[in-house]
GROMACS .gro file of C-alpha atoms in nm:
model
  119
    1LYS     CA    1  -2.703   0.217   0.854
    2ASN     CA    2  -2.533  -0.021   1.100
    3LEU     CA    3  -2.267   0.233   1.194
    4ARG     CA    4  -2.071   0.165   1.511
    5VAL     CA    5  -1.829   0.381   1.704
    6ARG     CA    6  -1.583   0.212   1.938
    7PRO     CA    7  -1.313   0.374   2.154
    8PHE     CA    8  -0.955   0.249   2.152
    9GLY     CA    9  -0.622   0.370   2.283
   10SER     CA   10  -0.524   0.499   2.624
   11ILE     CA   11  -0.863   0.616   2.751
   12ALA     CA   12  -1.029   0.288   2.650
   13ASN     CA   13  -0.755   0.058   2.779
   14GLY     CA   14  -0.710   0.226   3.116
   15PHE     CA   15  -0.376   0.398   3.054
   16GLY     CA   16  -0.526   0.740   2.989
   17ARG     CA   17  -0.441   1.041   3.199
   18ARG     CA   18  -0.604   1.375   3.258
   19GLY     CA   19  -0.595   1.562   2.929
   20SER     CA   20  -0.568   1.250   2.712
   21ASP     CA   21  -0.760   1.266   2.389
   22LEU     CA   22  -1.022   1.009   2.297
   23ASP     CA   23  -0.935   0.784   2.004
   24ALA     CA   24  -1.232   0.615   1.840
   25THR     CA   25  -1.317   0.446   1.514
   26CYS     CA   26  -1.637   0.454   1.315
   27PHE     CA   27  -1.711   0.150   1.103
   28GLN     CA   28  -1.998  -0.016   0.929
   29GLU     CA   29  -2.087  -0.341   1.096
   30LYS     CA   30  -2.151  -0.629   0.859
   31MET     CA   31  -2.498  -0.774   0.880
   32GLU     CA   32  -2.530  -1.149   0.914
   33GLY     CA   33  -2.711  -1.317   0.627
   34ASN     CA   34  -2.712  -1.018   0.395
   35PRO     CA   35  -2.489  -1.120   0.102
   36SER     CA   36  -2.638  -0.858  -0.131
   37ASP     CA   37  -2.482  -0.584   0.082
   38GLY     CA   38  -2.133  -0.733   0.097
   39LEU     CA   39  -1.948  -0.417  -0.003
   40ASP     CA   40  -1.820  -0.201   0.279
   41PRO     CA   41  -1.813   0.170   0.215
   42SER     CA   42  -1.463   0.311   0.186
   43ALA     CA   43  -1.324   0.490   0.488
   44HIS     CA   44  -1.335   0.815   0.293
   45ASP     CA   45  -1.703   0.766   0.200
   46LEU     CA   46  -1.784   0.697   0.564
   47LEU     CA   47  -1.601   1.013   0.673
   48GLU     CA   48  -1.815   1.220   0.436
   49ARG     CA   49  -2.135   1.068   0.576
   50VAL     CA   50  -2.030   1.135   0.934
   51VAL     CA   51  -1.922   1.493   0.861
   52LYS     CA   52  -2.276   1.567   0.744
   53LEU     CA   53  -2.418   1.420   1.065
   54LEU     CA   54  -2.175   1.607   1.290
   55GLU     CA   55  -2.240   1.940   1.122
   56GLU     CA   56  -2.595   1.917   1.264
   57HIS     CA   57  -2.477   1.822   1.615
   58THR     CA   58  -2.396   2.122   1.836
   59ASP     CA   59  -2.189   1.925   2.091
   60PHE     CA   60  -1.919   1.849   1.833
   61THR     CA   61  -1.689   2.092   1.655
   62ILE     CA   62  -1.492   1.968   1.355
   63VAL     CA   63  -1.139   2.097   1.408
   64GLU     CA   64  -0.971   1.929   1.112
   65GLU     CA   65  -1.043   1.672   0.842
   66VAL     CA   66  -0.739   1.457   0.762
   67LYS     CA   67  -0.849   1.306   0.431
   68GLY     CA   68  -0.510   1.240   0.271
   69ALA     CA   69  -0.414   0.953   0.501
   70ARG     CA   70  -0.476   0.584   0.429
   71ILE     CA   71  -0.705   0.590   0.731
   72PRO     CA   72  -0.881   0.927   0.734
   73ILE     CA   73  -0.934   1.103   1.066
   74LEU     CA   74  -1.169   1.370   1.190
   75LYS     CA   75  -1.019   1.578   1.467
   76LEU     CA   76  -1.310   1.688   1.683
   77LYS     CA   77  -1.380   1.879   2.000
   78PHE     CA   78  -1.666   1.750   2.216
   79LYS     CA   79  -1.848   2.016   2.419
   80ALA     CA   80  -1.538   2.237   2.381
   81ILE     CA   81  -1.360   2.015   2.637
   82VAL     CA   82  -1.255   1.675   2.501
   83ASP     CA   83  -1.032   1.627   2.196
   84VAL     CA   84  -1.151   1.334   1.984
   85ASP     CA   85  -0.965   1.166   1.697
   86LEU     CA   86  -1.225   0.973   1.500
   87SER     CA   87  -1.088   0.731   1.241
   88PHE     CA   88  -1.288   0.531   0.988
   89GLN     CA   89  -1.302   0.158   0.906
   90ASN     CA   90  -1.007   0.117   1.143
   91THR     CA   91  -1.090  -0.185   1.360
   92GLU     CA   92  -0.734  -0.323   1.393
   93PRO     CA   93  -0.661  -0.146   1.728
   94LEU     CA   94  -0.974  -0.282   1.898
   95PRO     CA   95  -0.842  -0.627   2.002
   96ASN     CA   96  -0.519  -0.476   2.139
   97THR     CA   97  -0.722  -0.228   2.344
   98GLN     CA   98  -0.927  -0.514   2.490
   99LEU     CA   99  -0.611  -0.706   2.580
  100LEU     CA  100  -0.450  -0.410   2.755
  101ARG     CA  101  -0.775  -0.336   2.939
  102ALA     CA  102  -0.779  -0.699   3.061
  103TYR     CA  103  -0.420  -0.662   3.189
  104VAL     CA  104  -0.521  -0.352   3.383
  105ALA     CA  105  -0.825  -0.533   3.524
  106LEU     CA  106  -0.609  -0.823   3.641
  107GLY     CA  107  -0.308  -0.626   3.763
  108GLY     CA  108  -0.468  -0.317   3.907
  109LEU     CA  109  -0.279   0.006   3.962
  110ARG     CA  110   0.068  -0.150   3.928
  111VAL     CA  111  -0.003  -0.260   3.570
  112ARG     CA  112  -0.175   0.069   3.492
  113ASP     CA  113   0.118   0.271   3.629
  114LEU     CA  114   0.367   0.059   3.434
  115GLY     CA  115   0.162   0.104   3.115
  116VAL     CA  116   0.150   0.481   3.162
  117LEU     CA  117   0.526   0.488   3.226
  118VAL     CA  118   0.601   0.283   2.911
  119LYS     CA  119   0.362   0.492   2.703
   0.00000   0.00000   0.00000
């Protein structure tokens, strides 16, 4: 119900290279005008819901469940090719990713190359 998945990190901001993993976060989007549903599920509850969904999806393999962290992560493999780190209720990196993507869009390859070098 109202789950969103958004990429962040090097692939999303333009600094990714061949072999980079995909960092993404899954979060429950708040619905406007629905005060009765004001409680967000915990990140750990959301992880459990998504695990059940992914177990039925043949394109994803669950490699590891990191449940002990403050922000839990599912380490996945997509189509046996792409490594995916899926975090939960972790929207803090999204604005920074947008900002870095805007820098790359404005500065082209020079900014991208500098970002990859600094990374």
